[in-house]
Amino acid sequence: MTRDGDRPRPEEKQRGPVVLRREHRIEPTTTDQRLLDSRGPSDWVHTDPWRVLRIQAEFVEGFGALAELPRAVTVFGSARTPRDHAEYALGRALGAALADAGFAVITGGGPGTMEAANRGCSEAGGLSVGLGIELPFEQGLNDWVDVGINFRYFFARKTMFVKYSQAFVCLPGGFGTLDELFEALTLVQTKKVTKFPVVLLGEEYWGGLYDWIVRTVVASGKISEKDLGLIHLTDEIDDAVKVVHEAYRAWEETH
């Protein structure tokens, strides 16, 4: 058989939805045979097609576990905060205040400030959630997590933080906290999510960053003046909870 009038049609093999032609079609075994015949090498678990299934599984597990979560606030902060530090006490008090206000608390599930927020929420009778991540230097979920999920992939975990939260509150933290902070601001600025406040709790720690945004980023026209309204800088837990409440009421009015 010819194609385009005179060119011979190449021999082909179908592998599911994939078409293999010419030398690329050579396969000594079928997919079913490779599945059932023998164990073989384990390299396949590290291939990109298999990663897609793992990623899909993480989304399915996350959506399934969190689908019936009540209104919630995600709290970010450093995993390196000692338990005797004032920032740990602040995180614990914030977790309790959010629980008293009727919000579940979601954290990255690790130690430090994350543990503090989970602990404060749990001690106050709230629902404490931890979304952990596979890292070489963190030791699983903290003991104050009531509902916990461990993720391999940051982007699957990030989706859960945003999808199941009504607000982010950022306590002093490092690169991980900064990453989540700016991603949240970008999503709100571009209206990928709406009615989603971002609170920076701790003026001494966050004040320099906020000033730089005002004096450099806004002043040079990289963001607009109104974008500053996406950031709420405060030292007071009551102020943070008030911002969350007001945003949640505004969200309810549109749903």
Short mmCIF file of N, CA, C and O in Angstrom, two decimals, residues 56-67 131 149 151 156 160 164:
data_model
loop_
_atom_site.label_atom_id
_atom_site.label_comp_id
_atom_site.label_asym_id
_atom_site.label_seq_id
_atom_site.Cartn_x
_atom_site.Cartn_y
_atom_site.Cartn_z
N GLN A 56 -0.81 11.38 39.70
CA GLN A 56 -2.27 11.23 39.71
C GLN A 56 -2.74 10.67 41.04
O GLN A 56 -3.74 11.14 41.61
N ALA A 57 -2.02 9.68 41.56
CA ALA A 57 -2.40 9.07 42.83
C ALA A 57 -2.34 10.08 43.97
O ALA A 57 -3.20 10.06 44.87
N GLU A 58 -1.34 10.96 43.94
CA GLU A 58 -1.25 11.97 45.00
C GLU A 58 -2.43 12.92 44.97
O GLU A 58 -2.97 13.30 46.01
N PHE A 59 -2.84 13.32 43.78
CA PHE A 59 -4.02 14.19 43.67
C PHE A 59 -5.27 13.47 44.14
O PHE A 59 -6.10 14.03 44.88
N VAL A 60 -5.44 12.21 43.73
CA VAL A 60 -6.62 11.45 44.13
C VAL A 60 -6.66 11.28 45.65
O VAL A 60 -7.70 11.49 46.29
N GLU A 61 -5.54 10.92 46.25
CA GLU A 61 -5.49 10.75 47.71
C GLU A 61 -5.77 12.07 48.42
O GLU A 61 -6.51 12.11 49.41
N GLY A 62 -5.16 13.15 47.93
CA GLY A 62 -5.37 14.44 48.56
C GLY A 62 -6.81 14.90 48.47
O GLY A 62 -7.41 15.31 49.47
N PHE A 63 -7.39 14.82 47.28
CA PHE A 63 -8.78 15.24 47.11
C PHE A 63 -9.71 14.38 47.96
O PHE A 63 -10.66 14.88 48.57
N GLY A 64 -9.44 13.08 47.99
CA GLY A 64 -10.30 12.18 48.76
C GLY A 64 -10.24 12.45 50.25
O GLY A 64 -11.26 12.45 50.94
N ALA A 65 -9.04 12.69 50.76
CA ALA A 65 -8.87 12.89 52.20
C ALA A 65 -9.40 14.24 52.67
O ALA A 65 -9.85 14.37 53.81
N LEU A 66 -9.35 15.24 51.81
CA LEU A 66 -9.65 16.61 52.23
C LEU A 66 -10.98 17.14 51.71
O LEU A 66 -11.37 18.26 52.03
N ALA A 67 -11.69 16.34 50.94
CA ALA A 67 -12.92 16.82 50.29
C ALA A 67 -13.94 17.34 51.29
O ALA A 67 -14.66 18.30 50.99
N LEU A 131 0.15 18.41 55.79
CA LEU A 131 0.47 17.97 54.43
C LEU A 131 1.98 17.91 54.29
O LEU A 131 2.63 18.91 54.00
N ILE A 149 -1.26 13.72 55.31
CA ILE A 149 -0.94 13.14 54.00
C ILE A 149 0.52 13.46 53.71
O ILE A 149 0.95 14.60 53.91
N PHE A 151 3.35 13.76 50.75
CA PHE A 151 3.46 13.92 49.31
C PHE A 151 4.90 13.70 48.85
O PHE A 151 5.85 13.97 49.58
N ALA A 156 1.80 18.96 43.76
CA ALA A 156 0.55 18.33 44.23
C ALA A 156 0.18 18.85 45.61
O ALA A 156 -0.98 19.18 45.90
N MET A 160 -3.14 21.35 47.17
CA MET A 160 -3.99 21.07 48.33
C MET A 160 -4.02 22.25 49.30
O MET A 160 -5.07 22.58 49.86
N TYR A 164 -7.91 23.89 49.61
CA TYR A 164 -8.68 23.61 50.82
C TYR A 164 -8.48 24.66 51.92
O TYR A 164 -8.85 24.43 53.07
#
